[in-house]
mmCIF file of C-alpha atoms and ligand atoms in Angstrom:
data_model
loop_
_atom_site.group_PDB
_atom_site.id
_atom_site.type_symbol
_atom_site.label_atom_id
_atom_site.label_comp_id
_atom_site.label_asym_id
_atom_site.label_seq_id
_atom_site.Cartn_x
_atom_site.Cartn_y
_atom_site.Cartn_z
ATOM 1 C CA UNK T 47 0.000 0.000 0.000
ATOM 2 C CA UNK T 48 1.601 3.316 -0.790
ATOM 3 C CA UNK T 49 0.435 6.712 -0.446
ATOM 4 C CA UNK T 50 1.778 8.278 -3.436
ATOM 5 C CA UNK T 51 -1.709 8.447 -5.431
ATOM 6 C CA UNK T 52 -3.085 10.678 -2.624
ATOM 7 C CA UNK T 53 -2.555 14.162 -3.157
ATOM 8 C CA UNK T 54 0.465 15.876 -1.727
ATOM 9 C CA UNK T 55 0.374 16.770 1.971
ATOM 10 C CA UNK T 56 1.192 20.587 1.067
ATOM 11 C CA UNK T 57 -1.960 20.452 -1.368
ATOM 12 C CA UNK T 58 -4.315 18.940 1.226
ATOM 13 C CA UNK T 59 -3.298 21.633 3.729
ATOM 14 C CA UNK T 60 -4.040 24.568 1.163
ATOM 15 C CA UNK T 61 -7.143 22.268 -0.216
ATOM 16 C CA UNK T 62 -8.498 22.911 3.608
ATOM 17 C CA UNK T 63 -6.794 26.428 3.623
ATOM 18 C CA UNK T 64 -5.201 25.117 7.214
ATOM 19 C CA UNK T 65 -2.052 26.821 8.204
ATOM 20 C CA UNK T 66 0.397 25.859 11.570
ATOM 21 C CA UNK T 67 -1.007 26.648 15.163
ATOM 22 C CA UNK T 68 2.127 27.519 16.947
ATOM 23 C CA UNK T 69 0.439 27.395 20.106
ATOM 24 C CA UNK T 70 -0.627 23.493 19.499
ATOM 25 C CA UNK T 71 3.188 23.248 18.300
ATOM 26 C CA UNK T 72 2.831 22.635 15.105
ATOM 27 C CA UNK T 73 5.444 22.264 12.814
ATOM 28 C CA UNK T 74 4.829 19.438 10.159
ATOM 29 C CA UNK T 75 6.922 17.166 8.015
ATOM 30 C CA UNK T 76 5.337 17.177 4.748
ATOM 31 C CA UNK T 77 7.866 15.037 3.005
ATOM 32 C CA UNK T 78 7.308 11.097 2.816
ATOM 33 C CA UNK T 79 11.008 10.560 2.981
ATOM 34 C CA UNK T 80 11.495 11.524 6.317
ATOM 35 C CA UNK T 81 7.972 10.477 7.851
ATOM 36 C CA UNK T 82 8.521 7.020 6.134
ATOM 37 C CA UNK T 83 12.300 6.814 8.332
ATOM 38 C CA UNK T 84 10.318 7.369 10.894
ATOM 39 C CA UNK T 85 7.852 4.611 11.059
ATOM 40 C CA UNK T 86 10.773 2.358 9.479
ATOM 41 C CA UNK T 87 12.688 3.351 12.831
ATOM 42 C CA UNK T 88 9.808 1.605 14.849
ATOM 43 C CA UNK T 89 10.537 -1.757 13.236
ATOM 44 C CA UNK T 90 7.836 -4.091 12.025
ATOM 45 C CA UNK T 91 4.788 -2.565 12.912
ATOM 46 C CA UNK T 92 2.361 -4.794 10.009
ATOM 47 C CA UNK T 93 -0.891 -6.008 11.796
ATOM 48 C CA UNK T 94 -0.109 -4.348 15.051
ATOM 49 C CA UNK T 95 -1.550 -1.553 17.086
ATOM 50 C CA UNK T 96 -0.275 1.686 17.162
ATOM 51 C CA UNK T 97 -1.045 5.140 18.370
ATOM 52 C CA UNK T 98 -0.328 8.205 17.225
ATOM 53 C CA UNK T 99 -0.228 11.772 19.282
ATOM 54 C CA UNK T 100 -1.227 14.620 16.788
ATOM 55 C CA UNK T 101 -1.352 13.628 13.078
ATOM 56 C CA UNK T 102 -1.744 17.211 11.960
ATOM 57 C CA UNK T 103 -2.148 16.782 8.085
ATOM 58 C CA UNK T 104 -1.059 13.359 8.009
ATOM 59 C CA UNK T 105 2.395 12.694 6.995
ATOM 60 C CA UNK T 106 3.651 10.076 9.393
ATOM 61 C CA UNK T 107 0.192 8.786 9.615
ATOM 62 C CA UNK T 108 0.532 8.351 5.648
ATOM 63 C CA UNK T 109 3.735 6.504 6.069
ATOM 64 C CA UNK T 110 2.571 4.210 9.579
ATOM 65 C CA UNK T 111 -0.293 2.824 7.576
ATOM 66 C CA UNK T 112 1.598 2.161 4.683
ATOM 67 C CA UNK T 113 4.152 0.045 7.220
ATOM 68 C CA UNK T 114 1.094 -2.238 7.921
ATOM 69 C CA UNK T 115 -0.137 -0.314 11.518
ATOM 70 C CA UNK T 116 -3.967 -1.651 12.236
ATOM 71 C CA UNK T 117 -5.406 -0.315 14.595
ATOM 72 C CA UNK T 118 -3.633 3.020 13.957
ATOM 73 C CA UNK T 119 -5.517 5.290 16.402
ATOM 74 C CA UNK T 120 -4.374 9.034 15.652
ATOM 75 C CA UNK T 121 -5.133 11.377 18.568
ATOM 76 C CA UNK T 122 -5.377 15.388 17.261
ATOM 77 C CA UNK T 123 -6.784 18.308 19.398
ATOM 78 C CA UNK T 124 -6.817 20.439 16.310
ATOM 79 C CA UNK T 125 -10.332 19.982 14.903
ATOM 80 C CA UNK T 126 -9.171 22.018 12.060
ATOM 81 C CA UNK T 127 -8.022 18.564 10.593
ATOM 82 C CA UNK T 128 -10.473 16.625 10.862
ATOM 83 C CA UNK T 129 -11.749 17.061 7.732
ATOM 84 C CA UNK T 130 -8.631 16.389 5.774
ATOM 85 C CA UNK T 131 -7.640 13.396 8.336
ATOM 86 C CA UNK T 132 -11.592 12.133 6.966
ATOM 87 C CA UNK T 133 -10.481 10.968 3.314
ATOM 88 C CA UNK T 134 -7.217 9.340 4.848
ATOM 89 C CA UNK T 135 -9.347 6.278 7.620
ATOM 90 C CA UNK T 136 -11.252 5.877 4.165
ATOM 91 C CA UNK T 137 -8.228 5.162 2.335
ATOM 92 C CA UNK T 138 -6.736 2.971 5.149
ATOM 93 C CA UNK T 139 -9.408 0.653 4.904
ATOM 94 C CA UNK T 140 -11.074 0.962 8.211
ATOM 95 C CA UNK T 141 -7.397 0.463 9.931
ATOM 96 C CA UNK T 142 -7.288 4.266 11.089
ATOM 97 C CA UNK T 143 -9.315 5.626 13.779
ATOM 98 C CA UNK T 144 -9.229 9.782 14.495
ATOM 99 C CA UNK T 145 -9.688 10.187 17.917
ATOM 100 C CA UNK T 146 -10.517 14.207 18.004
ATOM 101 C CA UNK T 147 -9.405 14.823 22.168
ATOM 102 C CA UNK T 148 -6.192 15.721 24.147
ATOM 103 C CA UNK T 149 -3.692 13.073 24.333
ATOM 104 C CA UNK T 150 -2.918 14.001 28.052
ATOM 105 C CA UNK T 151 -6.497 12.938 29.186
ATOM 106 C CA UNK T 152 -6.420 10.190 26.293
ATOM 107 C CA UNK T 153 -7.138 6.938 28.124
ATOM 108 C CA UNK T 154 -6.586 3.678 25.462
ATOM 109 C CA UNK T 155 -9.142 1.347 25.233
ATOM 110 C CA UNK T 156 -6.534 -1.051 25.593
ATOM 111 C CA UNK T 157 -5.585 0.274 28.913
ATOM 112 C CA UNK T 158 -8.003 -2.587 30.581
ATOM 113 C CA UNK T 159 -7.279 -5.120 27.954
ATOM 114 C CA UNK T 160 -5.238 -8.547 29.408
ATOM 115 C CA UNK T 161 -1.343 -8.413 29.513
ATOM 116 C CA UNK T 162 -0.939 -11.204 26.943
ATOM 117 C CA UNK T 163 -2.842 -8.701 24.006
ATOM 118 C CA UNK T 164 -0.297 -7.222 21.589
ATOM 119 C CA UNK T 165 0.941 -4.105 23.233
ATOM 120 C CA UNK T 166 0.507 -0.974 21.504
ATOM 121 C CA UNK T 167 3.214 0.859 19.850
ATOM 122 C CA UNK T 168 3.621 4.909 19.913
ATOM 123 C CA UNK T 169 5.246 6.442 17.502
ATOM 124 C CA UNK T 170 4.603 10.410 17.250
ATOM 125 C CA UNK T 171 6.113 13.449 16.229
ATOM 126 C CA UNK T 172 5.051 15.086 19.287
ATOM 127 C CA UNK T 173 3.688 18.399 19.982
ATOM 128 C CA UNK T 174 6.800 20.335 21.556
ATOM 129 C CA UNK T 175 5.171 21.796 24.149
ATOM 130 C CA UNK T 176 3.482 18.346 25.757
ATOM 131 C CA UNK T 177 6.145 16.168 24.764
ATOM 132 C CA UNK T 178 8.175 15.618 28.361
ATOM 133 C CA UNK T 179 5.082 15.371 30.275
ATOM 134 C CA UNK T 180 3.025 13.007 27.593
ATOM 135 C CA UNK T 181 6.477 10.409 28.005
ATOM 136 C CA UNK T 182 6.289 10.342 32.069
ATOM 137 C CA UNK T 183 2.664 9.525 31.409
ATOM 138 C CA UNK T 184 3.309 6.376 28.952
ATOM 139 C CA UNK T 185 6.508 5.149 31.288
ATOM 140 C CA UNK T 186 4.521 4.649 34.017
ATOM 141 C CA UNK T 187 1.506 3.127 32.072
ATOM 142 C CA UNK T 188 1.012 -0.745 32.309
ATOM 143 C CA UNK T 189 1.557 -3.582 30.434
ATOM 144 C CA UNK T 190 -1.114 -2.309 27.341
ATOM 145 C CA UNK T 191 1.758 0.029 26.253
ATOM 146 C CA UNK T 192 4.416 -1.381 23.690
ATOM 147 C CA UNK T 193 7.816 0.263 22.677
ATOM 148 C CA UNK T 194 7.890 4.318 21.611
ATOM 149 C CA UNK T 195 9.586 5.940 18.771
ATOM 150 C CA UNK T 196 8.815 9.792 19.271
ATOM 151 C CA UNK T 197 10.265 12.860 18.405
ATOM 152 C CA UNK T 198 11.092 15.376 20.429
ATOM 153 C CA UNK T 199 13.665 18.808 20.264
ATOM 154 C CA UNK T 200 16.915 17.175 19.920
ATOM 155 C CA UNK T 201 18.146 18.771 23.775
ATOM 156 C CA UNK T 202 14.848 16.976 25.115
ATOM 157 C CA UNK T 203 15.856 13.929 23.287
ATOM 158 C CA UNK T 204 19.122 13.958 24.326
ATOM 159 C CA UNK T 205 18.528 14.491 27.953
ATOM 160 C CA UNK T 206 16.302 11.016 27.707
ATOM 161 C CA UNK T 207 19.545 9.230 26.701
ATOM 162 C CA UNK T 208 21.839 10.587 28.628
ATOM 163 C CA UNK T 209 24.505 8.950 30.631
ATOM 164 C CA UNK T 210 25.754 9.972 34.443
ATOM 165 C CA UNK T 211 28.310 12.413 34.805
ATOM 166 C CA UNK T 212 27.250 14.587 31.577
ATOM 167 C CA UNK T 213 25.711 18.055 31.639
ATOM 168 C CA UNK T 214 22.358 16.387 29.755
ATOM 169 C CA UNK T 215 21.566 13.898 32.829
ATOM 170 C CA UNK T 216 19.137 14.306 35.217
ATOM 171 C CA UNK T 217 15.269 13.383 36.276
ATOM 172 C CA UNK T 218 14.178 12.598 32.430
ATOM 173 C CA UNK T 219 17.366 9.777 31.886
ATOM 174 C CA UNK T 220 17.063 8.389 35.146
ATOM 175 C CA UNK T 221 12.934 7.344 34.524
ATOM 176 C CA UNK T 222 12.946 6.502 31.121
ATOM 177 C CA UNK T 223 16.238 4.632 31.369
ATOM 178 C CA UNK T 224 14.611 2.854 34.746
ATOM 179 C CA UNK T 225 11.451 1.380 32.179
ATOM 180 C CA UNK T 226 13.574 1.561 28.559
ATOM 181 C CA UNK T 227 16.861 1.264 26.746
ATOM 182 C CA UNK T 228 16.366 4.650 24.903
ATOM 183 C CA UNK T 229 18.270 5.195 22.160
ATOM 184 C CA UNK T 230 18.577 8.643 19.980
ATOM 185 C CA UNK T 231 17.670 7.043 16.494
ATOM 186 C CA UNK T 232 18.389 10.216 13.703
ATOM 187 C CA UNK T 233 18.353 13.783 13.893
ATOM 188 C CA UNK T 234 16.069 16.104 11.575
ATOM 189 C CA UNK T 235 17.348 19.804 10.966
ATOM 190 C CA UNK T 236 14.691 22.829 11.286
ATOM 191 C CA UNK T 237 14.567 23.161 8.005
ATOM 192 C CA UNK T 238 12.721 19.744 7.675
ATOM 193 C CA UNK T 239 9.521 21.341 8.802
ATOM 194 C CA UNK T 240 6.612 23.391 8.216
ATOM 195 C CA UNK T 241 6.929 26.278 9.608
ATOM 196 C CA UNK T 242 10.818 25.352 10.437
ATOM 197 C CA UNK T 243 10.918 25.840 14.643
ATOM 198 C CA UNK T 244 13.826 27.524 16.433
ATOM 199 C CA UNK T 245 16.141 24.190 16.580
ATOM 200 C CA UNK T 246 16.772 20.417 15.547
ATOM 201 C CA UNK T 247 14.758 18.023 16.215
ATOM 202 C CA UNK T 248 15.476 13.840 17.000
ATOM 203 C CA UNK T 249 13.153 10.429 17.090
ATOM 204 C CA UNK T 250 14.165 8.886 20.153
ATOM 205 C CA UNK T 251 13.668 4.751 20.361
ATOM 206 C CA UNK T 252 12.538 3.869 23.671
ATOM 207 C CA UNK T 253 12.224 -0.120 24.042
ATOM 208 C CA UNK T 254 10.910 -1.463 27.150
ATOM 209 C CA UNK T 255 13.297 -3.420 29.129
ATOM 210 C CA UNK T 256 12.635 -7.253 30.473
ATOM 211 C CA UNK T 257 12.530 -5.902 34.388
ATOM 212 C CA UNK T 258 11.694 -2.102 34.291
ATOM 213 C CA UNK T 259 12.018 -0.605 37.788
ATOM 214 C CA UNK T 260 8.412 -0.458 38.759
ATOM 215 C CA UNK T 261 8.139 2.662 41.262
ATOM 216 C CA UNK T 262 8.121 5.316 39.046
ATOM 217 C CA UNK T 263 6.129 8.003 41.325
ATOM 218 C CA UNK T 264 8.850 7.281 43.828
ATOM 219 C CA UNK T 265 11.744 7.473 42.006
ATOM 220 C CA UNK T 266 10.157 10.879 40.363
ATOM 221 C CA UNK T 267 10.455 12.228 44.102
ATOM 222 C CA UNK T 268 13.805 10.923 44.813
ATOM 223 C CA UNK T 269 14.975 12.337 41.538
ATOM 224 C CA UNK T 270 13.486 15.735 41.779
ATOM 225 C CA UNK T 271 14.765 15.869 45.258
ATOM 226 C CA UNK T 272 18.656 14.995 44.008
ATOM 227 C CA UNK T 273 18.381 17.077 40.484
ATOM 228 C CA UNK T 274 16.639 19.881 42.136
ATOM 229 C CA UNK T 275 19.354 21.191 43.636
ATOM 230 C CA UNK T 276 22.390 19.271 41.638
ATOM 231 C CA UNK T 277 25.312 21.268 42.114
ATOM 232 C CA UNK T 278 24.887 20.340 46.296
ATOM 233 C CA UNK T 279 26.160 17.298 47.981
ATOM 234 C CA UNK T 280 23.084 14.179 47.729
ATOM 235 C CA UNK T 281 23.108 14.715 51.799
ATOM 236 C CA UNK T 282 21.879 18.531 51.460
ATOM 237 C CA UNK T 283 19.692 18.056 48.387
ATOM 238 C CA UNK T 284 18.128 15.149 50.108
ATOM 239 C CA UNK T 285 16.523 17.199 52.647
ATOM 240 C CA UNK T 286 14.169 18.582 50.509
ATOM 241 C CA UNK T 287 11.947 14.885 50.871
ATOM 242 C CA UNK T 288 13.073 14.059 54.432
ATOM 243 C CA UNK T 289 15.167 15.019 57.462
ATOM 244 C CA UNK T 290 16.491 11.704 57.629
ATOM 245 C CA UNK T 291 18.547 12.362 54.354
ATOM 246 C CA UNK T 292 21.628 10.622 55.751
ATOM 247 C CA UNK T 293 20.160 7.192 56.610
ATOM 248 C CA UNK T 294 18.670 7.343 53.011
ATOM 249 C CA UNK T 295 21.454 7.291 51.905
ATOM 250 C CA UNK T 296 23.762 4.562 53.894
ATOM 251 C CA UNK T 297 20.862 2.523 53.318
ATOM 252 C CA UNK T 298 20.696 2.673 49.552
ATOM 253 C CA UNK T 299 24.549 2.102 49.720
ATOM 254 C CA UNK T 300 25.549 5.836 48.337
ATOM 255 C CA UNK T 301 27.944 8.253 49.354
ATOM 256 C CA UNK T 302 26.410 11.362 51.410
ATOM 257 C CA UNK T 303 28.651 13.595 49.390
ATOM 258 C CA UNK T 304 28.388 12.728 46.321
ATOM 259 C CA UNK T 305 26.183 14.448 43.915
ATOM 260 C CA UNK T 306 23.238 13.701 41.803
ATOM 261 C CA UNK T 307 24.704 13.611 38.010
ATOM 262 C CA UNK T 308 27.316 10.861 38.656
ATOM 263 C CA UNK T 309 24.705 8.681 40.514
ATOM 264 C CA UNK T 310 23.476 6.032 38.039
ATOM 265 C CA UNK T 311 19.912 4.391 37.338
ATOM 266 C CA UNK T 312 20.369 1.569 39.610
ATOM 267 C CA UNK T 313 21.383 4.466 42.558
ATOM 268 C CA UNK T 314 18.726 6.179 42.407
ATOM 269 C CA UNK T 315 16.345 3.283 42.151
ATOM 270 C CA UNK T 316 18.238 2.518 45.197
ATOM 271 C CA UNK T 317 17.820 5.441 46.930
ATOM 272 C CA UNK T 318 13.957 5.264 45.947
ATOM 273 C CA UNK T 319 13.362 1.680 47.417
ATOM 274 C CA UNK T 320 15.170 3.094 50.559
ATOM 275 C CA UNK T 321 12.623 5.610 50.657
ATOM 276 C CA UNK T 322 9.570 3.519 49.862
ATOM 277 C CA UNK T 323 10.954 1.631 52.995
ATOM 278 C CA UNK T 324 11.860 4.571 55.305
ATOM 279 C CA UNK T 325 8.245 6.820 54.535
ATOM 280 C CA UNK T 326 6.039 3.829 52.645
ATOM 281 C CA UNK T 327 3.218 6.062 52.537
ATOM 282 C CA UNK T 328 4.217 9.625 51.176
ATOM 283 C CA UNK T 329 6.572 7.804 48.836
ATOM 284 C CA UNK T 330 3.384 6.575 46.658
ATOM 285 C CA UNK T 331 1.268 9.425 47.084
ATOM 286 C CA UNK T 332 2.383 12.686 44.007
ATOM 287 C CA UNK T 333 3.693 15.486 45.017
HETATM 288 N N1 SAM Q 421 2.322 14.512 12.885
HETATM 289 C C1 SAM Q 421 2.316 15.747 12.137
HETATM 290 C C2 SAM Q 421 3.564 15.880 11.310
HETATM 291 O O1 SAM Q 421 4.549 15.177 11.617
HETATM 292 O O2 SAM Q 421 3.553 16.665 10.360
HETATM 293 C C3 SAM Q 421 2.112 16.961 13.055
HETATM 294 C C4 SAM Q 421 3.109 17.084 14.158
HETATM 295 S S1 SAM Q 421 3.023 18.619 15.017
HETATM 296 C C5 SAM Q 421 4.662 18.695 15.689
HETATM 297 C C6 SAM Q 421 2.092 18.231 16.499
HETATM 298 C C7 SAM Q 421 0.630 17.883 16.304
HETATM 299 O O3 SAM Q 421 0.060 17.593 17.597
HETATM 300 C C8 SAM Q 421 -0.249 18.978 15.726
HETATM 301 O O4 SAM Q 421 -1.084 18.438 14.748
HETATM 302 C C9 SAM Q 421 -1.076 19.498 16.916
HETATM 303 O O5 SAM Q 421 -2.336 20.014 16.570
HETATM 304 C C10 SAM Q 421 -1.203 18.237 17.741
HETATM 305 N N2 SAM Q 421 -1.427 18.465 19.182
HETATM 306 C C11 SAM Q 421 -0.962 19.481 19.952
HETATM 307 N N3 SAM Q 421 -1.333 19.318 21.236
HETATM 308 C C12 SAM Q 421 -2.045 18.163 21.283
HETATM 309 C C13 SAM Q 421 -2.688 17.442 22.323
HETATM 310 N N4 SAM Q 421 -2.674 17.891 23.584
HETATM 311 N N5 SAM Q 421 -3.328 16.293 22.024
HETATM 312 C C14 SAM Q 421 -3.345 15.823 20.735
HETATM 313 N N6 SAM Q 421 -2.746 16.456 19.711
HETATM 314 C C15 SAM Q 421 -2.099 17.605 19.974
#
């Protein structure tokens, strides 16, 4: 199945007389080339689910159904696309479904479904402005949710891969590296897009690993303790979550002067266990 017979995605925007929102963050990538790397960067997606945050005029949704995605459920806020998204789940053959809502308060309907069902795959070019926040949401969702392959502005996407001890690491490495092996895939220049944004942008694989870490709210609080104030000594920064900052940390086995960037994953989901132990119930319970 390939998309070229459909008209181009520059002449179904100005078909629809639709221009870029740059409050929704819109910036789209009208040529096939690039939204076909894409879905080719989320392996073999034929016959499986899929979901897709903001479609916009359809250029990576063009290229996911052409890769086989069914279901491909395409989330868009923007009901200024509708219309032009319309022709497209004809085309598909009943595979896409447009899903007009925000994909923060977008529950899946496979969100109750049994563990053994094919988990669903994202892969997004994701609305700048939602795109940290919509990732803590998916790492901590359950077993429905398959591997990612987003896009995000290359500094977000490289602080999701990167390692201790470099200026990039902090709170966003150490929970998506505690659920994935994240890895940055490509990088697109400005230029790619319509309207071109301020800087780069880079698709980010995140796969999910055989034992994630499973306490994500309590290693968010442990980490925004530690990166909150990273230039100070783990025993001062620590205080911020408890008085007992010190016994934290001989318990999780870490130094009480050492400092938040050179602690690794399996630290901090040290130091978070510790806590779960030390305060079980404010260590479950959001900020
Ligand atoms: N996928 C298209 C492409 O690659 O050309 C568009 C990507 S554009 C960066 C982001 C898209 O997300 C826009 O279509 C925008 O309207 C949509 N969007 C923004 N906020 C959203 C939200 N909260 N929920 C769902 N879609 C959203």
């Amino acid at each position: 199945m390939n998309s070229d017979d459909l008209p181009s995605l520059r002449s179904a925007l100005e078909a629809h007389g639709l221009w870029a929102n740059k409050a929704l963050g819109q910036h789209f990538l009208l040529d096939m080339n690039i939204t076909r790397r894409i879905a080719r960067a989320a392996g073999n997606i034929a016959g499986r689910p899929v979901i897709e945050v903001g479609p916009g005029p359809g250029g990576l949704t063009r290229a996911l159904l052409e890769a086989g995605a069914a279901p491909l459920i395409a989330i868009e806020k923007d009901a200024r696309f509708l219309p032009l998204l319309e022709p497209l789940a004809e085309w598909s053959g009943g595979r896409l479904h447009i899903v007009h809502g925000d994909a923060l308060n977008y529950a899946p309907p496979y969100a109750a479904s049994a563990a053994d069902e094919t988990p669903v795959q994202i892969v997004s070019n994701l609305p700048y402005n939602i795109g940290t926040p919509l990732l803590v949401q998916w790492l901590k969702a359950g077993p429905w949710r398959g591997d990612m392959t987003l896009m995000f502005q290359k500094e977000v996407a490289q602080r999701i891969v990167a390692k201790p001890g470099t200026k990039a690491y902090g709170r966003l490495a150490v929970l998506a590296q505690a659920r994935c092996e994240c890895r940055l895939e490509f990088t697109i220049p400005a230029r790619a897009f319509t309207p071109p944004p301020k800087i780069a942008s880079a698709v980010v694989r995140l796969t999910n690993l055989a034992g994630p870490y499973p306490h994500l709210d309590a290693l968010e609080r442990v980490t925004a303790a530690a990166f909150g104030q990273r230039r100070k000594m783990l025993r001062s920064a620590l205080r911020a979550l408890t008085p007992g900052a010190e016994d934290l940390l001989r318990t999780a086995g870490l130094s009480a002067t050492a400092r938040a960037e050179k602690i690794d994953g399996a630290g901090f989901c040290a130091l978070a266990d510790a806590w779960r132990a030390i305060c079980p119930t404010e260590s479950t319970t959001k900020p």
